[in-house]
Amino acid sequence: MSTSVKRPRARKPIETTGPAMSHADHLLSLHTREQGKTVMYKQDAWGHVETRFVRTQNVPVWEAKGFTVR
């Protein structure tokens, strides 16, 4: 048998999680992040609806992709 030529892997650093947020705080942060954006939808053949929050100046580009404005 031959010996392995693989180098040992360096361990990944441990990621720390942020503070736990309540559901209401999470929704509030989402709403503030999406404020001023246009909500656009696209429905596929199976009835799944894809939602995108788009900057107003990018609406024509997303309409060309088949999305509609709410």
PDB file of C-alpha atoms in Angstrom:
ATOM      1  CA  MET A   1       0.000   0.000   0.000  1.00  0.00           C
ATOM      2  CA  SER A   2       1.126   3.526  -0.670  1.00  0.00           C
ATOM      3  CA  THR A   3       1.068   6.301   1.866  1.00  0.00           C
ATOM      4  CA  SER A   4      -1.467   9.085   1.570  1.00  0.00           C
ATOM      5  CA  VAL A   5      -0.285  12.364   0.058  1.00  0.00           C
ATOM      6  CA  LYS A   6      -3.231  14.386   1.334  1.00  0.00           C
ATOM      7  CA  ARG A   7      -2.471  17.322   3.557  1.00  0.00           C
ATOM      8  CA  PRO A   8      -4.305  17.501   6.881  1.00  0.00           C
ATOM      9  CA  ARG A   9      -7.243  19.876   6.873  1.00  0.00           C
ATOM     10  CA  ALA A  10      -7.197  22.981   8.988  1.00  0.00           C
ATOM     11  CA  ARG A  11     -10.113  23.166  11.391  1.00  0.00           C
ATOM     12  CA  LYS A  12     -12.808  25.711  10.675  1.00  0.00           C
ATOM     13  CA  PRO A  13     -13.232  28.424  13.288  1.00  0.00           C
ATOM     14  CA  ILE A  14     -16.303  28.062  15.459  1.00  0.00           C
ATOM     15  CA  GLU A  15     -19.001  30.523  14.443  1.00  0.00           C
ATOM     16  CA  THR A  16     -20.829  32.273  17.219  1.00  0.00           C
ATOM     17  CA  THR A  17     -24.556  32.754  16.865  1.00  0.00           C
ATOM     18  CA  GLY A  18     -26.131  36.137  17.333  1.00  0.00           C
ATOM     19  CA  PRO A  19     -28.582  36.964  20.062  1.00  0.00           C
ATOM     20  CA  ALA A  20     -31.941  35.224  19.796  1.00  0.00           C
ATOM     21  CA  MET A  21     -34.669  37.434  18.320  1.00  0.00           C
ATOM     22  CA  SER A  22     -38.359  37.176  18.992  1.00  0.00           C
ATOM     23  CA  HIS A  23     -40.634  36.560  16.023  1.00  0.00           C
ATOM     24  CA  ALA A  24     -42.018  40.105  16.247  1.00  0.00           C
ATOM     25  CA  ASP A  25     -38.520  41.636  16.278  1.00  0.00           C
ATOM     26  CA  HIS A  26     -37.532  39.516  13.293  1.00  0.00           C
ATOM     27  CA  LEU A  27     -40.588  40.639  11.316  1.00  0.00           C
ATOM     28  CA  LEU A  28     -39.902  44.257  12.242  1.00  0.00           C
ATOM     29  CA  SER A  29     -36.314  44.012  10.983  1.00  0.00           C
ATOM     30  CA  LEU A  30     -37.529  42.429   7.729  1.00  0.00           C
ATOM     31  CA  HIS A  31     -40.078  45.190   7.198  1.00  0.00           C
ATOM     32  CA  THR A  32     -37.536  47.953   7.780  1.00  0.00           C
ATOM     33  CA  ARG A  33     -35.077  46.281   5.386  1.00  0.00           C
ATOM     34  CA  GLU A  34     -37.728  45.994   2.662  1.00  0.00           C
ATOM     35  CA  GLN A  35     -39.194  49.456   3.178  1.00  0.00           C
ATOM     36  CA  GLY A  36     -39.236  51.504  -0.016  1.00  0.00           C
ATOM     37  CA  LYS A  37     -38.966  48.449  -2.268  1.00  0.00           C
ATOM     38  CA  THR A  38     -41.553  47.120  -4.702  1.00  0.00           C
ATOM     39  CA  VAL A  39     -43.058  43.679  -4.048  1.00  0.00           C
ATOM     40  CA  MET A  40     -43.128  41.511  -7.170  1.00  0.00           C
ATOM     41  CA  TYR A  41     -44.563  38.030  -7.699  1.00  0.00           C
ATOM     42  CA  LYS A  42     -44.157  35.208 -10.184  1.00  0.00           C
ATOM     43  CA  GLN A  43     -46.248  32.033 -10.182  1.00  0.00           C
ATOM     44  CA  ASP A  44     -44.971  28.857 -11.824  1.00  0.00           C
ATOM     45  CA  ALA A  45     -46.918  26.017 -13.433  1.00  0.00           C
ATOM     46  CA  TRP A  46     -47.226  24.154 -10.103  1.00  0.00           C
ATOM     47  CA  GLY A  47     -48.781  27.120  -8.328  1.00  0.00           C
ATOM     48  CA  HIS A  48     -45.700  28.109  -6.340  1.00  0.00           C
ATOM     49  CA  VAL A  49     -45.392  31.849  -5.846  1.00  0.00           C
ATOM     50  CA  GLU A  50     -41.958  33.457  -5.813  1.00  0.00           C
ATOM     51  CA  THR A  51     -41.780  36.811  -4.039  1.00  0.00           C
ATOM     52  CA  ARG A  52     -39.077  39.403  -4.661  1.00  0.00           C
ATOM     53  CA  PHE A  53     -38.506  42.756  -2.993  1.00  0.00           C
ATOM     54  CA  VAL A  54     -37.099  44.883  -5.803  1.00  0.00           C
ATOM     55  CA  ARG A  55     -35.701  48.396  -5.935  1.00  0.00           C
ATOM     56  CA  THR A  56     -38.088  50.673  -7.789  1.00  0.00           C
ATOM     57  CA  GLN A  57     -35.603  51.456 -10.570  1.00  0.00           C
ATOM     58  CA  ASN A  58     -35.236  47.704 -11.301  1.00  0.00           C
ATOM     59  CA  VAL A  59     -38.959  46.988 -11.785  1.00  0.00           C
ATOM     60  CA  PRO A  60     -38.827  46.923 -15.633  1.00  0.00           C
ATOM     61  CA  VAL A  61     -35.984  44.385 -15.542  1.00  0.00           C
ATOM     62  CA  TRP A  62     -37.957  42.065 -13.238  1.00  0.00           C
ATOM     63  CA  GLU A  63     -41.114  42.515 -15.341  1.00  0.00           C
ATOM     64  CA  ALA A  64     -39.093  41.300 -18.334  1.00  0.00           C
ATOM     65  CA  LYS A  65     -38.285  38.165 -16.295  1.00  0.00           C
ATOM     66  CA  GLY A  66     -42.015  37.463 -15.916  1.00  0.00           C
ATOM     67  CA  PHE A  67     -42.679  39.010 -12.500  1.00  0.00           C
ATOM     68  CA  THR A  68     -45.724  41.181 -11.802  1.00  0.00           C
ATOM     69  CA  VAL A  69     -46.074  44.069  -9.372  1.00  0.00           C
ATOM     70  CA  ARG A  70     -48.339  43.592  -6.373  1.00  0.00           C
TER      71      ARG A  70
END
